[in-house]
CSV table of C-alpha atoms in Angstrom, one decimal:
chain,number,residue,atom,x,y,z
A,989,UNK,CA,20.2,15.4,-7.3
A,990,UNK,CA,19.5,14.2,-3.7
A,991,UNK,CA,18.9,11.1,-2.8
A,992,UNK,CA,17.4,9.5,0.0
A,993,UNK,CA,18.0,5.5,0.9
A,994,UNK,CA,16.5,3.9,4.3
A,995,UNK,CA,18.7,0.7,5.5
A,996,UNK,CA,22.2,2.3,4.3
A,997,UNK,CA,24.4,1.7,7.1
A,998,UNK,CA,25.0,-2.1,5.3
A,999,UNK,CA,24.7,-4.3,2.4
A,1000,UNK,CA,23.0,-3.1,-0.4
A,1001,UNK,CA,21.4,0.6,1.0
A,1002,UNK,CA,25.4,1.2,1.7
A,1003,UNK,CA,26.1,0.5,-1.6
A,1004,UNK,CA,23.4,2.3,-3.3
A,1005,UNK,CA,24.7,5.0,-1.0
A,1006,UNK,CA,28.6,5.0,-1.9
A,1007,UNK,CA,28.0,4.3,-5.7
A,1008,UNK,CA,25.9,7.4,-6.0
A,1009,UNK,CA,28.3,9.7,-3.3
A,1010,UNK,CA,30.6,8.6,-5.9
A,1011,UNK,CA,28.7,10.0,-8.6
A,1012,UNK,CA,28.5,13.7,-6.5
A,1013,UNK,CA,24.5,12.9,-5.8
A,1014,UNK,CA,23.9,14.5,-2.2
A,1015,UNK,CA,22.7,11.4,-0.6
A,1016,UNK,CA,21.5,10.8,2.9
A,1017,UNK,CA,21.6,7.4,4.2
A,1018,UNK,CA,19.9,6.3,7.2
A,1019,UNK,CA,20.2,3.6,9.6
A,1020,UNK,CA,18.8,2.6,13.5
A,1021,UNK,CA,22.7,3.1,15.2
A,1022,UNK,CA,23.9,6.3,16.3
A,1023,UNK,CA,26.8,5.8,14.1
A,1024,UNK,CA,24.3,6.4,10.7
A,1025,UNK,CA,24.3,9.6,9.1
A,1026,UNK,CA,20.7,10.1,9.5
A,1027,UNK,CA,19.5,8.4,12.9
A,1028,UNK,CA,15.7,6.2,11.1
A,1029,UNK,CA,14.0,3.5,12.9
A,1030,UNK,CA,11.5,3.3,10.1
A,1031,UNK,CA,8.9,1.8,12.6
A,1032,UNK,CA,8.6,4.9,14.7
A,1033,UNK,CA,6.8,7.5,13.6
A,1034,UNK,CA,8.1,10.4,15.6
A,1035,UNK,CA,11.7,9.0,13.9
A,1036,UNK,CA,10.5,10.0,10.3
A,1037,UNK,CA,9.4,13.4,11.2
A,1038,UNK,CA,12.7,14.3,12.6
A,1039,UNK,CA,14.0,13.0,9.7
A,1040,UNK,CA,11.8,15.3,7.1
A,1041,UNK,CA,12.1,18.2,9.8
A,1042,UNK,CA,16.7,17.4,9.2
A,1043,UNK,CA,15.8,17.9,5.3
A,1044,UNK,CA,14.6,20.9,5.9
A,1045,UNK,CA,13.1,22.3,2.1
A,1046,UNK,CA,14.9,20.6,0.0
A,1047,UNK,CA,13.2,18.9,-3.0
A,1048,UNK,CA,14.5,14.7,-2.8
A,1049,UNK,CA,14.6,13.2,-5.9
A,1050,UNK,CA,15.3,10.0,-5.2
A,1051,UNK,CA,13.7,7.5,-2.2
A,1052,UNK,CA,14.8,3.9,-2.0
A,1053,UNK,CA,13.1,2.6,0.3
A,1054,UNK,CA,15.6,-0.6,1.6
A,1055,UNK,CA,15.2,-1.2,5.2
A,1056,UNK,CA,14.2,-4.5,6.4
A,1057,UNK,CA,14.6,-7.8,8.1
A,1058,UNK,CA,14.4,-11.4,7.5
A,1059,UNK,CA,13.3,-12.6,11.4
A,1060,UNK,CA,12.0,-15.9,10.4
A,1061,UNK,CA,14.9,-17.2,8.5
A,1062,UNK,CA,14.5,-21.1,9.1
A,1063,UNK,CA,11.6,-20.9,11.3
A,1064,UNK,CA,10.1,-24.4,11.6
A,1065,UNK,CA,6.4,-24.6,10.8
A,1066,UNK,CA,4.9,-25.7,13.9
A,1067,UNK,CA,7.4,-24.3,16.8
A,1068,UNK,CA,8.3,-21.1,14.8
A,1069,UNK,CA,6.9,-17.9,12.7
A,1070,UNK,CA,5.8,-16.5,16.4
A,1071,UNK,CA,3.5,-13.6,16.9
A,1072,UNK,CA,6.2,-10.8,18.1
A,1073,UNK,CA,7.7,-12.0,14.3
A,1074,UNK,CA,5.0,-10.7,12.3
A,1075,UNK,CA,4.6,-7.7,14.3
A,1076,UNK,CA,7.8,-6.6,13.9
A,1077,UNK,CA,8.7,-8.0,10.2
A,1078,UNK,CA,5.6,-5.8,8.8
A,1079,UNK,CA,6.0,-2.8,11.4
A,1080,UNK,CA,9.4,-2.6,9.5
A,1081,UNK,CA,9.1,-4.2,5.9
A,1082,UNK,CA,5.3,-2.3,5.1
A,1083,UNK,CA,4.8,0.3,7.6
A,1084,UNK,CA,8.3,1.4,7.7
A,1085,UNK,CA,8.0,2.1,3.9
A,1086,UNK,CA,4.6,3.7,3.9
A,1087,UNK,CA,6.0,5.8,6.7
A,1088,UNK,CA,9.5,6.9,4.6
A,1089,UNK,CA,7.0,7.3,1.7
A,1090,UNK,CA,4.7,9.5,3.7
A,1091,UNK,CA,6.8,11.6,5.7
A,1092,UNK,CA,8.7,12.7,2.5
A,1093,UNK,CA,6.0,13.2,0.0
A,1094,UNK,CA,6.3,16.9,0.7
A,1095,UNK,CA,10.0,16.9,-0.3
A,1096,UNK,CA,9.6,14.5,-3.2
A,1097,UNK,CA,6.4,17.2,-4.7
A,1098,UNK,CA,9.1,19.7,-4.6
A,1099,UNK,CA,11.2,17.8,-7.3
A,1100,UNK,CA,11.1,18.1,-11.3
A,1101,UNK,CA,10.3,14.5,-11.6
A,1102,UNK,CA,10.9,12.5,-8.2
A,1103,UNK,CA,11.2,8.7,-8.2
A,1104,UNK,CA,10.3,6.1,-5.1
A,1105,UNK,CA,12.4,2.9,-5.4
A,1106,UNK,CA,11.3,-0.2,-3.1
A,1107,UNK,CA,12.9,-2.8,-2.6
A,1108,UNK,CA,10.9,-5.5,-2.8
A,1109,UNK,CA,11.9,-9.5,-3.0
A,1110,UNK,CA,10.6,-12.5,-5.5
A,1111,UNK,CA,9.8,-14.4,-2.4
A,1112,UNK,CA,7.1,-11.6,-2.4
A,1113,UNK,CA,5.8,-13.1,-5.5
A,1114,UNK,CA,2.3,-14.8,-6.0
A,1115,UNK,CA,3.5,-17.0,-9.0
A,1116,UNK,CA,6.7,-18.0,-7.3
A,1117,UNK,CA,5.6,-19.7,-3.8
A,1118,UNK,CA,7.8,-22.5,-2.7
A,1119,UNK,CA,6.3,-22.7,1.1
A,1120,UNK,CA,8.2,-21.5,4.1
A,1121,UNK,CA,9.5,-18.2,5.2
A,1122,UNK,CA,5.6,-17.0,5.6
A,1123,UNK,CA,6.5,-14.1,7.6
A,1124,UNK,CA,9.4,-12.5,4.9
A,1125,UNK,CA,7.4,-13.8,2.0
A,1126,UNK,CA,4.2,-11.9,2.8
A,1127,UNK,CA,5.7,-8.5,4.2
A,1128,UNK,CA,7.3,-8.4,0.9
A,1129,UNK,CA,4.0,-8.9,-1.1
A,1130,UNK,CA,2.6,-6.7,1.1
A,1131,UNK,CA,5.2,-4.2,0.1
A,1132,UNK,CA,4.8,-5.0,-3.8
A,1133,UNK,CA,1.3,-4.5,-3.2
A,1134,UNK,CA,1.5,-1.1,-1.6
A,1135,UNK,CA,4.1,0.1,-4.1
A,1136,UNK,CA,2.1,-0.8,-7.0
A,1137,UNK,CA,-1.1,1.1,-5.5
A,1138,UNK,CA,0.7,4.3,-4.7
A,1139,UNK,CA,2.2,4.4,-8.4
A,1140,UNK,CA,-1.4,5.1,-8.9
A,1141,UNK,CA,-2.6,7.5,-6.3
A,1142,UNK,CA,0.7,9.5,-7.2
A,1143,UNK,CA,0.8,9.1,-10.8
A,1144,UNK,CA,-1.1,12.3,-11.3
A,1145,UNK,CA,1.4,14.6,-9.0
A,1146,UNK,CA,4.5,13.6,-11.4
A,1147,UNK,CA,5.6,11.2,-9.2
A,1148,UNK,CA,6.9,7.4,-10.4
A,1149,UNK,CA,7.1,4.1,-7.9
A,1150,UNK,CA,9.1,1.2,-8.9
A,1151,UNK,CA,9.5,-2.4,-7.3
A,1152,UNK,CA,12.6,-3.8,-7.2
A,1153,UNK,CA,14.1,-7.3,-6.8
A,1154,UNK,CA,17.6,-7.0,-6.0
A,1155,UNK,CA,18.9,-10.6,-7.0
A,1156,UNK,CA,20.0,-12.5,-4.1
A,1157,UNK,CA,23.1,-10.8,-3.2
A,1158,UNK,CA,26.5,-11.8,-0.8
A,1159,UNK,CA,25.1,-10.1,2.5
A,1160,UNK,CA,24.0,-10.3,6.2
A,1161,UNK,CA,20.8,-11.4,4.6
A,1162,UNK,CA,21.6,-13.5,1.8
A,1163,UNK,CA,24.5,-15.5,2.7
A,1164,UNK,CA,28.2,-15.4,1.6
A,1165,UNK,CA,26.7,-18.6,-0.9
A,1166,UNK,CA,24.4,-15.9,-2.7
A,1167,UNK,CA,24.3,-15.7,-6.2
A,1168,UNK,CA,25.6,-11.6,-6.9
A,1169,UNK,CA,27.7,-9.7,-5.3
A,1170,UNK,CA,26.4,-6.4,-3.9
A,1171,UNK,CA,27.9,-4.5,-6.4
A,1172,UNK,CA,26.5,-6.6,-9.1
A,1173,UNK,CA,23.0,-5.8,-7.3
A,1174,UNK,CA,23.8,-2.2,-6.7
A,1175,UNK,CA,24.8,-1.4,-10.5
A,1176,UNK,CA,21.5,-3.0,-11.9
A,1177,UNK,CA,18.9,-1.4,-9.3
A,1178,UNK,CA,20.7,1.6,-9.9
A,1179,UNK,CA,20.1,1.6,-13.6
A,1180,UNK,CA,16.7,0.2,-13.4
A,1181,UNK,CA,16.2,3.4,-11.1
A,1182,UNK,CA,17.4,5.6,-14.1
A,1183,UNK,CA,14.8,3.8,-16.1
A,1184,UNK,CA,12.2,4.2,-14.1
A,1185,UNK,CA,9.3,6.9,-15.2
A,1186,UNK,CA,5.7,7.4,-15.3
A,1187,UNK,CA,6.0,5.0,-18.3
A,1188,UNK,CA,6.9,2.8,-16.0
A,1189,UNK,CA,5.7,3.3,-13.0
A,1190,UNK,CA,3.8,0.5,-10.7
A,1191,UNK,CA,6.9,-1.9,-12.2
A,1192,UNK,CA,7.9,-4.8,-10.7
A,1193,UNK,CA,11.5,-5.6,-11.8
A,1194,UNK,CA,14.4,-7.7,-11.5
A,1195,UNK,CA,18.1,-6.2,-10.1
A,1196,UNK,CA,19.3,-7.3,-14.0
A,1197,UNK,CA,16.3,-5.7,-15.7
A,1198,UNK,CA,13.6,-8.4,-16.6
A,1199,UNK,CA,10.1,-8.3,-16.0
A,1200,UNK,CA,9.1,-9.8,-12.8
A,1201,UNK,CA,5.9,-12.1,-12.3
A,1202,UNK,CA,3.6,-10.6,-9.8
């Protein structure tokens, strides 16, 4: 089985990554530093084709798509949420996923029965809206919304999409305060992965297994 996860050099894309080495999955993980084991800044382009031309023919049965970036944490409403924000929070958190999703979909055809995991967030949620954090809160409906489209388009080619919300885990992101540990987080999304199938797909699920509101 390989397994593909953007955003791996950290949080919860490193533990996705190491739970499933573990396991003897072939798994690439890919970050922006020099240091990852497969070099992705999932805004560029040109970075994703050298990144499906480095996979060479292999069939991937797994992409999580993980990368992305909370800019606008605490933002005030009328100093903050600037323009360069937005740009840059959907370039990576919707673009960057179309583009993994894209540049891959010849290796994931190859596969028996290939799966696309995104993370997504409930902040991304219409039901649950609270106010502020405008700029993370739309990328990630924006990223619920593509996933949920593309589990249509690629229904047909054997493919399944699932939407994820991880829980709000102990990392960079969520704060040392957050409510699960990343390997709580990584040990549900990784059996809500197992679950997922054209059954399924188009889901929009919690790291623990419940239903989420759209």
């Amino acid at each position: 089985m390989t397994i593909v996860i953007t955003g791996a050099s950290r949080g919860i894309g490193a533990g996705l990554a190491a739970k499933y080495e573990a396991a003897g999955k072939e798994v690439f993980g890919t970050g922006r530093s020099v240091a990852a084991q497969v070099q992705l800044d999932v805004t560029r382009p040109a970075s994703h084709a050298e990144m499906a031309q480095m996979l060479g023919d292999r069939a991937v049965d797994l992409l999580v798509c993980n990368a992305g970036v909370y800019l606008d944490k605490g933002d005030d409403l009328q100093t903050g949420f600037g323009a360069d924000l937005w740009a840059q929070s959907f370039a990576t958190n919707v673009t960057g996923v179309f583009l993994s999703i894209q540049a891959l979909l010849p290796h994931l055809r190859r596969a028996d029965a290939a799966k696309i995991a995104i993370i997504s967030s409930q902040m991304g949620s219409d039901e649950l809206a609270p106010g502020g954090s405008y700029i993370y809160r739309a990328s990630k409906a924006a990223a619920l919304n593509l996933g949920r489209n593309l589990a249509v388009d690629l229904k047909a080619e054997g493919i399944a999409v699932g939407i994820y919300h991880p829980g709000w885990v102990q990392t960079d992101m969520g704060g040392s305060t957050a409510a699960i540990t990343v390997d709580e987080s990584v040990d549900g999304l990784v059996s809500r992965f197992e679950a997922l199938g054209l059954e399924t797909t188009g889901c929009f699920e919690t790291w623990d297994g419940r239903a989420h509101p759209f």
